Coordinates of C-alpha atoms in Angstrom, one line a residue:
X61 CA -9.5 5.1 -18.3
X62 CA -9.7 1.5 -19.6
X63 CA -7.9 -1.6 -17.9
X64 CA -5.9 -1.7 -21.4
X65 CA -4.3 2.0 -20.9
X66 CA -0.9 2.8 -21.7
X67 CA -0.6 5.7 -20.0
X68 CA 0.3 6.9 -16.2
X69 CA -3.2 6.8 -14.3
X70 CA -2.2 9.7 -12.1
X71 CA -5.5 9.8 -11.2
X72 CA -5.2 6.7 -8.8
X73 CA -2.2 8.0 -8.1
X74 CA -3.1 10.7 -6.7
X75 CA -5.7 8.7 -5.0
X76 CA -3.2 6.2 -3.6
X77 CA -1.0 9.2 -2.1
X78 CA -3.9 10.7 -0.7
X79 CA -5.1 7.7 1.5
X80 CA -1.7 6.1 2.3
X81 CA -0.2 10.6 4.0
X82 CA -1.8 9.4 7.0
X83 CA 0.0 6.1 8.0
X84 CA 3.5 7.8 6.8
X85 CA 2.8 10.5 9.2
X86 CA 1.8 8.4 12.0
X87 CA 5.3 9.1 14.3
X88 CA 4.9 12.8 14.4
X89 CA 0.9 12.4 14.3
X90 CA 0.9 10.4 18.0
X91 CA 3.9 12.3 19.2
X92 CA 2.0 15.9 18.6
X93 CA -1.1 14.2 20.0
X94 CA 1.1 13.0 22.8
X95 CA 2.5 16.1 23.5
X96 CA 0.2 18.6 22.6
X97 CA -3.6 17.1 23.7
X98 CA -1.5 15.6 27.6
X99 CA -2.7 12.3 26.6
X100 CA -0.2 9.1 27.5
X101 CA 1.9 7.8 25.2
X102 CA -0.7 4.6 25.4
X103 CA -3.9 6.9 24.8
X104 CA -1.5 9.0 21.6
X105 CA -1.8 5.1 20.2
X106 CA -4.8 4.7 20.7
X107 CA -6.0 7.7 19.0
X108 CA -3.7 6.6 15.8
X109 CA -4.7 3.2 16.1
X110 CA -8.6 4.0 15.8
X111 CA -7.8 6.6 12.9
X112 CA -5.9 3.3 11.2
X113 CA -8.8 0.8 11.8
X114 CA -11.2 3.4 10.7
X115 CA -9.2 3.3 7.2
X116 CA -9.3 -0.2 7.0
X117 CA -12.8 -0.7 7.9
X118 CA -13.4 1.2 4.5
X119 CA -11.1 -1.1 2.7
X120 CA -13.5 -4.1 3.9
X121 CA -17.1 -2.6 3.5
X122 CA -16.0 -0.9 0.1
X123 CA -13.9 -3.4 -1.6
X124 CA -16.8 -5.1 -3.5
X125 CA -18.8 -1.6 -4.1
X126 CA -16.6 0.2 -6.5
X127 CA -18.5 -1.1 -9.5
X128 CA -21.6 -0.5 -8.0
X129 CA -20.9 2.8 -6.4
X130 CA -18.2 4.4 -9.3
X131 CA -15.0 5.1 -8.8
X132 CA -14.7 8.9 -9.3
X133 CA -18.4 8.9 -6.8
X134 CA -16.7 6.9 -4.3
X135 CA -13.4 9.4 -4.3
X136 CA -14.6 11.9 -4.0
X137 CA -16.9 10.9 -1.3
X138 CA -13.7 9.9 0.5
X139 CA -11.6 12.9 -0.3
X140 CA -14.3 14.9 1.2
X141 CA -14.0 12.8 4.6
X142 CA -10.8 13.4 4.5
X143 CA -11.0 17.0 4.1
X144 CA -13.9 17.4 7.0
X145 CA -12.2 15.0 9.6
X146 CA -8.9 15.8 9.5
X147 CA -9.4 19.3 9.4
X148 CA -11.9 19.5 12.0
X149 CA -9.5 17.2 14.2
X150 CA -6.7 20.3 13.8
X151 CA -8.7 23.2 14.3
X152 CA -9.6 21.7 17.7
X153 CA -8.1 20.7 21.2
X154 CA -11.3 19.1 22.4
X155 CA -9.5 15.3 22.3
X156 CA -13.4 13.6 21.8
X157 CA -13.6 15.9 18.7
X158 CA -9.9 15.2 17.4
X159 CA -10.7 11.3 18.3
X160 CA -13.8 11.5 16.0
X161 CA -12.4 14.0 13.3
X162 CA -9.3 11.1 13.1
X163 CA -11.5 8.3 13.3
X164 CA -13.9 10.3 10.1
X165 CA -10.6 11.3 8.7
X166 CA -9.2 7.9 8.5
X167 CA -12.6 6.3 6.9
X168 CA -11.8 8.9 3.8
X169 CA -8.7 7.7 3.7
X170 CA -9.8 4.0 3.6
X171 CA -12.2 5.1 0.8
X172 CA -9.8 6.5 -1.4
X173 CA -7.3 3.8 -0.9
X174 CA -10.0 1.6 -1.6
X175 CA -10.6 3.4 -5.2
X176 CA -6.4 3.1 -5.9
X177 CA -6.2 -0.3 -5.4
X178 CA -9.1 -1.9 -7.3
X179 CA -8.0 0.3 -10.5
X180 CA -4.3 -0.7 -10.3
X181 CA -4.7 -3.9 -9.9
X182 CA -6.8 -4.0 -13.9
X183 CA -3.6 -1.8 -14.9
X184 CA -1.1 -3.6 -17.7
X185 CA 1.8 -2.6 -15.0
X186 CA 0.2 -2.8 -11.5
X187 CA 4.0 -2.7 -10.2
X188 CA 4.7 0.4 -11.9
X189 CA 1.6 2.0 -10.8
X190 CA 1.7 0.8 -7.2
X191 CA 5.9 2.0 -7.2
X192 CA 4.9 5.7 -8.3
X193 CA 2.2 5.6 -5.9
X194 CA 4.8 4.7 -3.0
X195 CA 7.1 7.5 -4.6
X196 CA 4.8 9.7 -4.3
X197 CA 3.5 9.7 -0.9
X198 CA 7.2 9.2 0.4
X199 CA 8.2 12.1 -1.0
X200 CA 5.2 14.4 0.2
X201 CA 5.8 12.8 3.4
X202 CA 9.5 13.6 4.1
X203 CA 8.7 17.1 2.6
X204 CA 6.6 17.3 5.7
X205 CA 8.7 16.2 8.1
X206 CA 11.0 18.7 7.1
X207 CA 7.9 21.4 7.1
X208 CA 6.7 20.3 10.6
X209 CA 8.7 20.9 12.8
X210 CA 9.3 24.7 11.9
X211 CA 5.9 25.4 12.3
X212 CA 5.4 25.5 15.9
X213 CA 3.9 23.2 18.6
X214 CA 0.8 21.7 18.6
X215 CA -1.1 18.5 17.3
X216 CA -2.9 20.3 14.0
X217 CA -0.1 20.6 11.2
X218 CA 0.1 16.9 10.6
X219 CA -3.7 16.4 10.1
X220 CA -4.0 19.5 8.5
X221 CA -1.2 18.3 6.0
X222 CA -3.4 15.0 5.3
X223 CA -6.5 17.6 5.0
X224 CA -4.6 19.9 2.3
X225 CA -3.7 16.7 0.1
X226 CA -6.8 14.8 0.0
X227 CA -8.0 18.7 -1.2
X228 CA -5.4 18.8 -3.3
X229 CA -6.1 15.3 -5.6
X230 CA -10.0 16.2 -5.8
X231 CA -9.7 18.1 -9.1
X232 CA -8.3 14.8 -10.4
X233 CA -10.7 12.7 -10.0
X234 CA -12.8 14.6 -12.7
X235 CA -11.1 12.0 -14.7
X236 CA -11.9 8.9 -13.1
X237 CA -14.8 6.7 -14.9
X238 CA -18.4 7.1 -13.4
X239 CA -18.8 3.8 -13.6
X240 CA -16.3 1.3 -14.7
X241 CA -19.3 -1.7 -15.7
X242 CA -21.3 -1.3 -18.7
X243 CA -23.9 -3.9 -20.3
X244 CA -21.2 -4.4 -23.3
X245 CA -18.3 -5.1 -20.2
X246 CA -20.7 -6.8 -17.2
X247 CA -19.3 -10.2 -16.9
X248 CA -20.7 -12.9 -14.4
X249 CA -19.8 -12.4 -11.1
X250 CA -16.9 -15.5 -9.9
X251 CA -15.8 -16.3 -6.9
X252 CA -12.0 -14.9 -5.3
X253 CA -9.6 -17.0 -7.4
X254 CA -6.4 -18.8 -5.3
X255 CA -8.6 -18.5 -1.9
X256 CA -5.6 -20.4 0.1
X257 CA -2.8 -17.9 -1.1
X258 CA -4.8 -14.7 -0.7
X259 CA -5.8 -15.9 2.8
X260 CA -2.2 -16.5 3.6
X261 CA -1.3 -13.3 2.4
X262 CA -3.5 -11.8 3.6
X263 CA -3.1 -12.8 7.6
X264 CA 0.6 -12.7 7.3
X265 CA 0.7 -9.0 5.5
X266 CA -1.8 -8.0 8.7
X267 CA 1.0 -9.4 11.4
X268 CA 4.0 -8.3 8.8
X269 CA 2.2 -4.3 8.5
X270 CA 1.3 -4.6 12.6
X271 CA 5.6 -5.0 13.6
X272 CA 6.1 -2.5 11.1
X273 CA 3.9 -0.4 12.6
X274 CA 4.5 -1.1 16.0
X275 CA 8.1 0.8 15.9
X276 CA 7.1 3.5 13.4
X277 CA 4.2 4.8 15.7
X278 CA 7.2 5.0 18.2
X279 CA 10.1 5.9 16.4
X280 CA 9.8 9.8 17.1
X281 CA 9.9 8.6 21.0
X282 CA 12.8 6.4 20.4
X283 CA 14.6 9.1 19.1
X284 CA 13.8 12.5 21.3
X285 CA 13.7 10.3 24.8
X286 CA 16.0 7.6 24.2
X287 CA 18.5 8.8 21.9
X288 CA 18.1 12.5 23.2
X289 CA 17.3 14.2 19.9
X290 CA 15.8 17.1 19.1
X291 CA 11.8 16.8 17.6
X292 CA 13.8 18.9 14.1
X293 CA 16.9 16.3 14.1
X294 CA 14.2 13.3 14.4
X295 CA 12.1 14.8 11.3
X296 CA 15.4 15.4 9.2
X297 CA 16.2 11.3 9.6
X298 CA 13.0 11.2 9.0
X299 CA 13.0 12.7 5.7
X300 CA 16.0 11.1 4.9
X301 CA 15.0 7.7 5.7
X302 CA 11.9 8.5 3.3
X303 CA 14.1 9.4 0.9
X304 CA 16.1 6.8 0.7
X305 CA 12.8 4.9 0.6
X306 CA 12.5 6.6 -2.8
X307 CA 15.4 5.2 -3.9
X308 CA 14.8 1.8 -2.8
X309 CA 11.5 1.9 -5.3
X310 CA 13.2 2.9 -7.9
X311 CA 15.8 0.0 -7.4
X312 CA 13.1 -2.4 -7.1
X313 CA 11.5 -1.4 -10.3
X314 CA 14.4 -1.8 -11.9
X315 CA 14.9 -4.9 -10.4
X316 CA 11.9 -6.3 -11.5
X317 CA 11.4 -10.3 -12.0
X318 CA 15.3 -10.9 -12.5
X319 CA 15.2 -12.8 -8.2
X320 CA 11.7 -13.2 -8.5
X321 CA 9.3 -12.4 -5.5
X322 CA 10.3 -15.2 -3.2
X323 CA 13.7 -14.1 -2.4
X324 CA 12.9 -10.1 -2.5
X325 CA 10.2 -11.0 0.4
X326 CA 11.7 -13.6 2.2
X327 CA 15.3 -12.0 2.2
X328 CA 14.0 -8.5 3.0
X329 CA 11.9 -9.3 5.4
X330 CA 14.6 -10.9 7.5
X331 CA 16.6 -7.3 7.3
X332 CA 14.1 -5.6 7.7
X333 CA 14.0 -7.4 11.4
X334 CA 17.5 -6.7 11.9
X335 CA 16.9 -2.7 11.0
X336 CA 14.0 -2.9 13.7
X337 CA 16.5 -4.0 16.4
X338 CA 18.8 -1.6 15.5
X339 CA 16.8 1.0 15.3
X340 CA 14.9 0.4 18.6
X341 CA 17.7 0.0 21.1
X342 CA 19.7 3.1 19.7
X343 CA 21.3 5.5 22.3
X344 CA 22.9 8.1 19.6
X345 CA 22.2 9.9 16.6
X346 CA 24.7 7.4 14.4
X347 CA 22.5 4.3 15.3
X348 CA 19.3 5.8 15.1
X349 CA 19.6 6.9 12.1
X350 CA 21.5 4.0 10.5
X351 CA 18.3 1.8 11.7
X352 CA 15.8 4.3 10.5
X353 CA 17.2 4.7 7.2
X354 CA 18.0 1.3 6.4
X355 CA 14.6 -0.1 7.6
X356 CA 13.1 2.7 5.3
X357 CA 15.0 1.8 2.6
X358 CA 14.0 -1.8 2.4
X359 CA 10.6 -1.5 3.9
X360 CA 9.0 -0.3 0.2
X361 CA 11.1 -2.5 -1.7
X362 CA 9.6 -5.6 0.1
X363 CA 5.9 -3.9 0.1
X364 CA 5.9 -3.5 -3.5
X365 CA 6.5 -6.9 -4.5
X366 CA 4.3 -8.0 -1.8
X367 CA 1.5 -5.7 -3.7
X368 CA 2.3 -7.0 -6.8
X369 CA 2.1 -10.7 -5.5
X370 CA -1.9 -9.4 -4.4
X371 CA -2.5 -7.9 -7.7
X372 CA -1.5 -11.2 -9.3
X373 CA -4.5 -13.4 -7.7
X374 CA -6.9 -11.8 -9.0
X375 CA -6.8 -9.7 -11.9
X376 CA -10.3 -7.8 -10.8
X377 CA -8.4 -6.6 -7.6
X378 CA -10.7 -8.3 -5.2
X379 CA -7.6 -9.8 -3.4
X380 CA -5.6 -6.2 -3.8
X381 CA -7.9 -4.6 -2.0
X382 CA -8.7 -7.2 0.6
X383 CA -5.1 -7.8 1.5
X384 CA -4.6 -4.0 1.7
X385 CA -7.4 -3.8 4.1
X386 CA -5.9 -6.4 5.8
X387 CA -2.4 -4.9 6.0
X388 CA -4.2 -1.8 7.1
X389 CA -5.9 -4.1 9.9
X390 CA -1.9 -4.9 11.3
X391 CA -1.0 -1.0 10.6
X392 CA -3.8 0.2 12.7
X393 CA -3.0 -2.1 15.5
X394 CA 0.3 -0.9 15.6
X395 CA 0.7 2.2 17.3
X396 CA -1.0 0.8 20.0
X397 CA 0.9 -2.1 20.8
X398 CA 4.5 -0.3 20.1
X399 CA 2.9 1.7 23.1
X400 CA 2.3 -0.8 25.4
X401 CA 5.3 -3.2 24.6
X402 CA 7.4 0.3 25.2
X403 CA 5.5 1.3 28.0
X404 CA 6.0 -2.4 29.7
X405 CA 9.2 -3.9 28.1
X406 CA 11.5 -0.7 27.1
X407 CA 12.2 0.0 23.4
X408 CA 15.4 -2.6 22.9
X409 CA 12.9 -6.0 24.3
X410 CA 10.2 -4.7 22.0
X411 CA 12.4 -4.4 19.2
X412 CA 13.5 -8.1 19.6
X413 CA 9.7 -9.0 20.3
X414 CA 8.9 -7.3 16.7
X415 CA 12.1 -8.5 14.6
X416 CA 11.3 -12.5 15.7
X417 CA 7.8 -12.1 15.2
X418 CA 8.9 -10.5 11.1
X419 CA 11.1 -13.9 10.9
X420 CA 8.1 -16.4 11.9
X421 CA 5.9 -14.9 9.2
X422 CA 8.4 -14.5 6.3
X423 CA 8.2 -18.3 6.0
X424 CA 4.3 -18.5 4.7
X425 CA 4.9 -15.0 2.7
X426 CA 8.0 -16.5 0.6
X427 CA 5.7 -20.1 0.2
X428 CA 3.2 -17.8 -1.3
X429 CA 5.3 -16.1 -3.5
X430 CA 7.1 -19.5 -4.1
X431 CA 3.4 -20.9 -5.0
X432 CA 2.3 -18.5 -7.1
X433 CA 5.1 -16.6 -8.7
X434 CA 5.3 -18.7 -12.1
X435 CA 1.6 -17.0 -12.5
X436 CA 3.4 -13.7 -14.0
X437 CA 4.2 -13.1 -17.6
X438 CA 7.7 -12.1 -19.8
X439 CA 10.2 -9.4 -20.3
X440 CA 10.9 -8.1 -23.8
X441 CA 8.2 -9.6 -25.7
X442 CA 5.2 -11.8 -24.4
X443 CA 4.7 -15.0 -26.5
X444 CA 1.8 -16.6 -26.6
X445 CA 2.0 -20.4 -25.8
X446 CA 2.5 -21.2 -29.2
X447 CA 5.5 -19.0 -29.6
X448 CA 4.0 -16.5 -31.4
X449 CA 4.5 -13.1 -30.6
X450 CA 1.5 -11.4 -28.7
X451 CA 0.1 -8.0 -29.9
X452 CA -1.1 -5.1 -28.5
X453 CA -5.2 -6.4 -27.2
X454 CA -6.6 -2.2 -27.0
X455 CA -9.9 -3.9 -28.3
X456 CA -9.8 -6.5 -25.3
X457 CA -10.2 -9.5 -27.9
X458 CA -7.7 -12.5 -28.0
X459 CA -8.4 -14.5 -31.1
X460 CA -10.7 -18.2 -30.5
X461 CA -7.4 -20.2 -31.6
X462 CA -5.0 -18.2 -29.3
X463 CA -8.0 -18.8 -26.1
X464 CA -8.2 -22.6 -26.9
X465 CA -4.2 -23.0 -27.1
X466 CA -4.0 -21.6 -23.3
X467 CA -6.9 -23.5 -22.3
X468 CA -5.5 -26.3 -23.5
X469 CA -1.6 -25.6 -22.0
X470 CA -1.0 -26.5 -18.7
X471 CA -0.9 -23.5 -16.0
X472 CA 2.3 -21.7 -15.7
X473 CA 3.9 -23.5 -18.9
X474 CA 6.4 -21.1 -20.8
X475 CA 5.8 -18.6 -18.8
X476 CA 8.5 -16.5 -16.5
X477 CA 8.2 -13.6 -13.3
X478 CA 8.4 -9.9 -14.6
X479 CA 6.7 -7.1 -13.0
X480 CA 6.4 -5.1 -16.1
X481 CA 5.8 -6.5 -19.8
X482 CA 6.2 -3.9 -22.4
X483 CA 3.5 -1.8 -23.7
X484 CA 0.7 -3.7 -26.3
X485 CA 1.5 -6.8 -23.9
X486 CA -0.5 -9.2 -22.4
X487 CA -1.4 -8.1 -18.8
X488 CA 0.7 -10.1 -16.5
X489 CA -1.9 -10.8 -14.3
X490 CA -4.3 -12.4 -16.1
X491 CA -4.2 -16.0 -15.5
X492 CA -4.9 -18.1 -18.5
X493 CA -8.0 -19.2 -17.7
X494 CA -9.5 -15.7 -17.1
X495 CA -12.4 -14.2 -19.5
X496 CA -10.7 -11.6 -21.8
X497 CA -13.3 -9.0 -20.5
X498 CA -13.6 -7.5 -16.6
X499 CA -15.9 -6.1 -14.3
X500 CA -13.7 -3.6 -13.1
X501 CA -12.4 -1.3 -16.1
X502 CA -9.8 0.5 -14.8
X503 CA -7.0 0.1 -12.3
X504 CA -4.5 -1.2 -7.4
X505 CA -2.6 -1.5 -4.3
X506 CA -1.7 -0.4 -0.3
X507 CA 1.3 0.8 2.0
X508 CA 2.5 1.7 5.4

């Protein structure tokens, strides 16, 4: 699968769905663990939290090892955690074998996330990859919260949903490349481009994923003991909410470039605080659901142009994957600290707490997209600084006139935001400076 390929890598995919089931599951995850292990709401976080942080310890450690490794190697080595710790974890009530089936569970997880997002990143549309992968995993994910609850009581159907899938995607990843670094493609190892942005992003996407995650690791309390719900209404908003999540994708796809990334960020992450209030100090089915589905609504339309903003810094998706992991760092934290601001403060105060925390940070996440979003290439037809029309590049040449012209423009000139250039385009995240050949040879992203 080459870094040049035109067609849908449902491999990654796959991959991406696989590793992001667990964080979309996380309310009914604590809840059954809440209810069905007698742990406190506090110790239910816990136990999510350490499955999270296990997930983004893999992003970390495995982020630089893909090349080396391989990425169908590494998959499948982190399908295969998936499959033994999650499973384990719902075949048993012993709470230090779930803790340690989660904790192995959420390190597969991690792994394969960490395969997804350093291929789509080298994609020629990381947006449109990174948008089916949210599709995906929202829509498996409301079809389980539909599933769950029917099922009976207990803390093992979640996990064992997250087991099924990650056994599910292993026959695709027959067709991932062994290794994606040859000694026609090894290029020189360079440092992380745009250091100062991808650090920035980076810290605010942890503090942006950790409010996030702070109400969705409680959202199933919110809604059974304060707005007196039943655990089947809560998964049908659920579901809903996820769905409508779908369709908020799909808008921001077809969105694309025309506000840019600043505005999509800035702007949605300012709603996105006022859907957290709303949601947190509802009484009633009307306003919990209203919050829920609006939040879910915007939430992946302000995460995929966040992604894409990642993917654009580095083209080898070092900075995809490190931000992800960092992201994951905020989501892991989250179910913990809903609990205790909860537990100490009541839902309404925490929602406040959460929504003026999402306001401070959307300041540094719009400057980066402000910084750095004149970096992204055209919509109809990519011209090269010149104005000539650029070709399709399948053989991963650009011609020794064409390199010298865009060495020789200044960065950024003639160039405007779009998410996805047209098939035979130049990749829109290859800065002009960047050799015409990569490291990593096929394609990335991260979510909730």
């Amino acid at each position: 699968m080459s870094a040049r390929s035109t067609t849908t890598p449902w491999p990654l995919v796959a991959l991406f769905t696989a590793g992001y089931l667990a964080p979309y599951l996380l309310p009914t995850t604590v809840g059954r663990l809440d209810a069905g292990l007698s742990l406190s709401a506090t110790q239910a976080g816990a136990v999510g939290s350490a499955l999270l942080l296990s997930s983004a310890a893999a992003g970390f450690l495995l982020a630089s090892r893909v090349d080396r490794v391989g990425p169908r190697t590494l998959a499948r080595i982190g399908l295969a955690l998936a499959v033994l710790g999650y499973g384990s974890a719902a075949l048993t009530h012993a709470v230090p074998a779930v803790i340690a089936g989660a904790v192995v569970g959420g390190f597969g997880s991690g792994t394969a996330t960490t395969v997804a997002a350093s291929g789509i990143a080298a994609e020629r549309d990381p947006h449109r990859a990174s948008t089916l992968g949210l599709l995906c995993v929202s829509a498996l994910a409301g079809a389980v919260y539909l599933t769950v609850p029917h099922l009976g009581a207990g803390h093992g159907q979640p996990l064992a949903a997250i087991a099924l899938t990650a056994l599910a995607v292993w026959p695709l990843t027959g067709r991932l490349p062994v290794r994606t670094t040859t000694a026609h493609t090894r290029v020189k190892t360079a440092g992380l481009p745009h250091r100062r942005a991808g650090l920035v992003l980076a810290g605010t996407l942890s503090c942006w994923s950790l409010a996030q995650n702070s109400l969705w690791g409680v959202s199933g309390r919110i809604g059974i003991n304060q707005a007196h719900l039943s655990e089947v209404t809560v998964g049908a908003v659920f579901a809903i909410a996820l769905g409508t999540g779908l369709v908020g994708v799909i808008g921001a796809g077809a969105l694309g470039a025309r506000l840019g990334r600043a505005v999509p960020i800035g702007a949605g992450t300012a709603l996105i605080a006022g859907c957290i209030v709303l949601s947190a100090s509802a009484h009633d089915l009307r306003t919990f659901a209203t919050g829920e589905i609006a939040w879910n609504t915007l939430y992946p339309i302000v995460l995929s142009y966040v992604l894409g903003l990642a993917a654009s810094l580095d083209p080898r998706g070092r900075w995809a994957v490190l931000v992800g992991s960092a992201s994951s760092l905020g989501t892991a934290a989250g179910p913990l600290v809903g609990s205790v601001l909860s537990a100490r403060a009541g839902f309404p105060a925490m929602g406040t707490i959460l929504a003026v925390g999402l306001v401070v940070i959307a300041v540094p996440m719009t400057g980066v997209a402000l910084h750095t979003g004149g970096r992204l290439l055209v919509p109809g037809t990519v011209r090269r600084r010149g104005g000539t029309p650029a070709g399709g590049h399948g053989d991963r040449r650009l011609s020794r006139t064409s390199t010298q012209a865009q060495a020789q423009a200044p960065r950024g000139a003639g160039l405007c935001r779009c998410a996805a250039p047209p098939r035979g385009a130049t990749s829109p995240h290859r800065p002009a400076e960047s050799p015409p050949t990569y490291e990593n040879s096929y394609a990335s992203t991260s979510a909730r």
